[in-house]
JSON list of C-alpha atoms in Angstrom, two decimals:
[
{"chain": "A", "resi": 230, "resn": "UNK", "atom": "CA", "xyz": [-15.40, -11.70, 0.29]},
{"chain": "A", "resi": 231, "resn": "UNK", "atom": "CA", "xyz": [-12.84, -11.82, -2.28]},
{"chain": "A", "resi": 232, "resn": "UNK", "atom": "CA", "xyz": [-11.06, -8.51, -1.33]},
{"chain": "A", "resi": 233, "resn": "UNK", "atom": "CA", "xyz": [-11.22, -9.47, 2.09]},
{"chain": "A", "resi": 234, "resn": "UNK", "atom": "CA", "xyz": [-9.12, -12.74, 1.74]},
{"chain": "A", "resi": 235, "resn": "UNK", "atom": "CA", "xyz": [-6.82, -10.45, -0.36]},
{"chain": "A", "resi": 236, "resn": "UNK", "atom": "CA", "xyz": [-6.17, -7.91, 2.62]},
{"chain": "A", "resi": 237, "resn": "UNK", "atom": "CA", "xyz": [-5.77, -10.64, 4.73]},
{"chain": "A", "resi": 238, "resn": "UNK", "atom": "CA", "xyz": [-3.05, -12.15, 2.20]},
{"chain": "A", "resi": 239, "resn": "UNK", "atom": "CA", "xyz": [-1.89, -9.33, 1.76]},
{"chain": "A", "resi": 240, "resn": "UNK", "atom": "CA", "xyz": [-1.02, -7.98, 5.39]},
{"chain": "A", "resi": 241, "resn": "UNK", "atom": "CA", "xyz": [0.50, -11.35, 6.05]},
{"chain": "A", "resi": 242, "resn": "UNK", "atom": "CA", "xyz": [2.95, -10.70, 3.23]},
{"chain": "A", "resi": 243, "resn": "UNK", "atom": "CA", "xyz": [3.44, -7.37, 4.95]},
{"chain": "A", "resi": 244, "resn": "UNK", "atom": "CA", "xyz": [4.25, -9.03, 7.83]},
{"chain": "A", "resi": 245, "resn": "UNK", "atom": "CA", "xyz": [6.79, -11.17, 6.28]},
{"chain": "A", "resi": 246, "resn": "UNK", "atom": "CA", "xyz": [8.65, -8.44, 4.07]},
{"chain": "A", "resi": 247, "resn": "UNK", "atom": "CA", "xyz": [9.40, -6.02, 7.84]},
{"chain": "A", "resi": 248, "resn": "UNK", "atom": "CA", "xyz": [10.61, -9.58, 8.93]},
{"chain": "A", "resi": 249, "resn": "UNK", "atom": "CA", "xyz": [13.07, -10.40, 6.54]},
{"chain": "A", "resi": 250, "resn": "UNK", "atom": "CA", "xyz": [13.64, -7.71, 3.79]},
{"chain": "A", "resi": 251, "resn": "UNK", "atom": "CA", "xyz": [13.67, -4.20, 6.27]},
{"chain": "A", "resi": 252, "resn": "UNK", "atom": "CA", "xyz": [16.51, -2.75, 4.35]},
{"chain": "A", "resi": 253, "resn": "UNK", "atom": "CA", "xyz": [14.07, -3.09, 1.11]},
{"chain": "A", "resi": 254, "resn": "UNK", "atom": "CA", "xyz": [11.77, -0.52, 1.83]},
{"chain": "A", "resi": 255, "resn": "UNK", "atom": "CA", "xyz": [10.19, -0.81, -1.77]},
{"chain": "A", "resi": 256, "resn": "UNK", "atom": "CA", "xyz": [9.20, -4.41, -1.35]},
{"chain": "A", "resi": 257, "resn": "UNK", "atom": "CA", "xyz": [6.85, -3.37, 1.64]},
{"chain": "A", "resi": 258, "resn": "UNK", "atom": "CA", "xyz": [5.64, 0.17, -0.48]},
{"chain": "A", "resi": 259, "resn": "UNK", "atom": "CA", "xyz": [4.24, -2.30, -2.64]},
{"chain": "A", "resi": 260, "resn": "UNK", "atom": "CA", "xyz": [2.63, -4.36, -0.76]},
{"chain": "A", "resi": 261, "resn": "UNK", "atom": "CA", "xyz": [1.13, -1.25, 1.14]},
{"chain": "A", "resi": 262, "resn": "UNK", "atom": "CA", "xyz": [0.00, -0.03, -1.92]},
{"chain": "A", "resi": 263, "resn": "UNK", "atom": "CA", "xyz": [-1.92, -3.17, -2.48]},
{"chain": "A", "resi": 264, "resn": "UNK", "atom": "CA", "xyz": [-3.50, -3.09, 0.47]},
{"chain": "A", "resi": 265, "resn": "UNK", "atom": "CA", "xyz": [-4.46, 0.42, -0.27]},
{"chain": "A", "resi": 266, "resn": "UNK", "atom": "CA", "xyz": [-6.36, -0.51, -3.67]},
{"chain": "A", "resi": 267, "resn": "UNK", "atom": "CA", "xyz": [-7.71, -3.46, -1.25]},
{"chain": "A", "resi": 268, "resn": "UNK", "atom": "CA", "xyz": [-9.54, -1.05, 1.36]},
{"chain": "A", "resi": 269, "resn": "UNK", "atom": "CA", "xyz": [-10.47, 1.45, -1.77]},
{"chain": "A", "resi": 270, "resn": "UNK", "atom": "CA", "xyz": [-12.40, -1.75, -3.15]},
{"chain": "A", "resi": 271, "resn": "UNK", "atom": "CA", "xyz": [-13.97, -2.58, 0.87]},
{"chain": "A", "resi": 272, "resn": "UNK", "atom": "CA", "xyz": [-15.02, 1.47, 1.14]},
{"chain": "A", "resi": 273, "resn": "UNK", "atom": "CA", "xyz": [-12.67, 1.68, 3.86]},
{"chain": "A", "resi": 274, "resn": "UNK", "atom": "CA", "xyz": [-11.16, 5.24, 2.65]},
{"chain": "A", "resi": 275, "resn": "UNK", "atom": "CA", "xyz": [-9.26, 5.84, 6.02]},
{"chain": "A", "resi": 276, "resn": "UNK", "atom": "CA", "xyz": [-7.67, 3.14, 6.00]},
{"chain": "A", "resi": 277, "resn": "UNK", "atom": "CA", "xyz": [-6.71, 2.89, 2.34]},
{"chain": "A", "resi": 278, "resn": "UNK", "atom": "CA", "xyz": [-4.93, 6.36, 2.31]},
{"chain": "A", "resi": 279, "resn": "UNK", "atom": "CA", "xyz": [-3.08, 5.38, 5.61]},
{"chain": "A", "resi": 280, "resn": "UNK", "atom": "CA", "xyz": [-1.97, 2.48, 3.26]},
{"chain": "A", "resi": 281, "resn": "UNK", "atom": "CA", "xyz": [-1.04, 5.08, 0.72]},
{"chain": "A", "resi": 282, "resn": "UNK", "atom": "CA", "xyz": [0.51, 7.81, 2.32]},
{"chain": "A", "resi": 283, "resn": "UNK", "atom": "CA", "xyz": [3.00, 4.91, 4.36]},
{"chain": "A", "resi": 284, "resn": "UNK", "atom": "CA", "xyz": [3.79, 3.66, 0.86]},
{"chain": "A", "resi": 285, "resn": "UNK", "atom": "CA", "xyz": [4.39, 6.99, -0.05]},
{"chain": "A", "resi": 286, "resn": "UNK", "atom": "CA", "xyz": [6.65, 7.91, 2.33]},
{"chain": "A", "resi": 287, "resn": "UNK", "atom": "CA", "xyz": [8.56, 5.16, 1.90]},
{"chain": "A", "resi": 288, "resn": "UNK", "atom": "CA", "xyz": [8.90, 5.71, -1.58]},
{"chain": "A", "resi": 289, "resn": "UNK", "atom": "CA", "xyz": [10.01, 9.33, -1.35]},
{"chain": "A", "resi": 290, "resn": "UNK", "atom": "CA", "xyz": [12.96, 8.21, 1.36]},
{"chain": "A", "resi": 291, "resn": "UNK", "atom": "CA", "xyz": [14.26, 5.72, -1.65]},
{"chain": "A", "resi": 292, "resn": "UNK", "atom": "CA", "xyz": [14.01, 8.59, -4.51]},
{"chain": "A", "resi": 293, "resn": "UNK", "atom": "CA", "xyz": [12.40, 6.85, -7.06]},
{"chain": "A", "resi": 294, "resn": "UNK", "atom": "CA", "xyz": [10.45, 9.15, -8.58]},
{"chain": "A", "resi": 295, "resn": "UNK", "atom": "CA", "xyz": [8.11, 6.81, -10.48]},
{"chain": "A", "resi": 296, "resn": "UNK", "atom": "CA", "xyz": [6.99, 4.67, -7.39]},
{"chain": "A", "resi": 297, "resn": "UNK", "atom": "CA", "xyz": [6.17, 8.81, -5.90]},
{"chain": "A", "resi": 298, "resn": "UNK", "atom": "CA", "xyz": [4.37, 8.78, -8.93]},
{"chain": "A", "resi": 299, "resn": "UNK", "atom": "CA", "xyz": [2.45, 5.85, -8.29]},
{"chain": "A", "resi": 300, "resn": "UNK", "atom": "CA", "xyz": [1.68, 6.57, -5.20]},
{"chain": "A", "resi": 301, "resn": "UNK", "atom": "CA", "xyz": [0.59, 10.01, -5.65]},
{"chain": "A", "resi": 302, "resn": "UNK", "atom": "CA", "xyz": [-1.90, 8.87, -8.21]},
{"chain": "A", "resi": 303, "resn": "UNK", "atom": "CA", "xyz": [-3.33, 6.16, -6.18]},
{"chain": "A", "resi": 304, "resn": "UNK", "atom": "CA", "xyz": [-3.77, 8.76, -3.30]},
{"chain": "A", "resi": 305, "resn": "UNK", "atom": "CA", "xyz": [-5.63, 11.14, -6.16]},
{"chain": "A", "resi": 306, "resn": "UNK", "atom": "CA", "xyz": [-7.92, 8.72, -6.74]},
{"chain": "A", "resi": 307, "resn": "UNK", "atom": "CA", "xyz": [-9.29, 8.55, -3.09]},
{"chain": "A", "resi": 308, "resn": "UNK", "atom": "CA", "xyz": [-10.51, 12.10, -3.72]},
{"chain": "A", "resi": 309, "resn": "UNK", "atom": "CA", "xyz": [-11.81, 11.59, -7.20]}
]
């Protein structure tokens, strides 16, 4: 129950970040990535890499190569 009150938090903030901050990709990768260690936690491994690989392309369009990083490792983990 907990994690699902967190996903739902957490795609509300979503929601709010493509409304206000769309030229601050990074702010929604996070959140993204959130909700993918959300879904990991609910055994909802589709949806929790879709959460991923968004965040991950997001990430990769801005260049920072430690938020790739983070990203990549969270999607690693899926398959561990």
């Amino acid at each position: 129950k907990q994690f699902e009150q967190g996903r739902e938090l957490c795609e509300n903030a979503l929601a709010l970040y493509r409304g206000i901050s769309p030229e601050q990709p990074l702010d929604e990768a996070r959140c993204l990535t959130t909700l993918g260690i959300l879904y990991t936690e609910l055994n909802d491994r589709d949806k929790a890499r879709e959460k991923h690989e968004r965040a991950l392309s997001l990430r990769e369009k801005q260049n920072v190569p430690r938020d790739v990083a983070e990203s990549l490792i969270y999607l690693g983990r899926l398959y561990a």
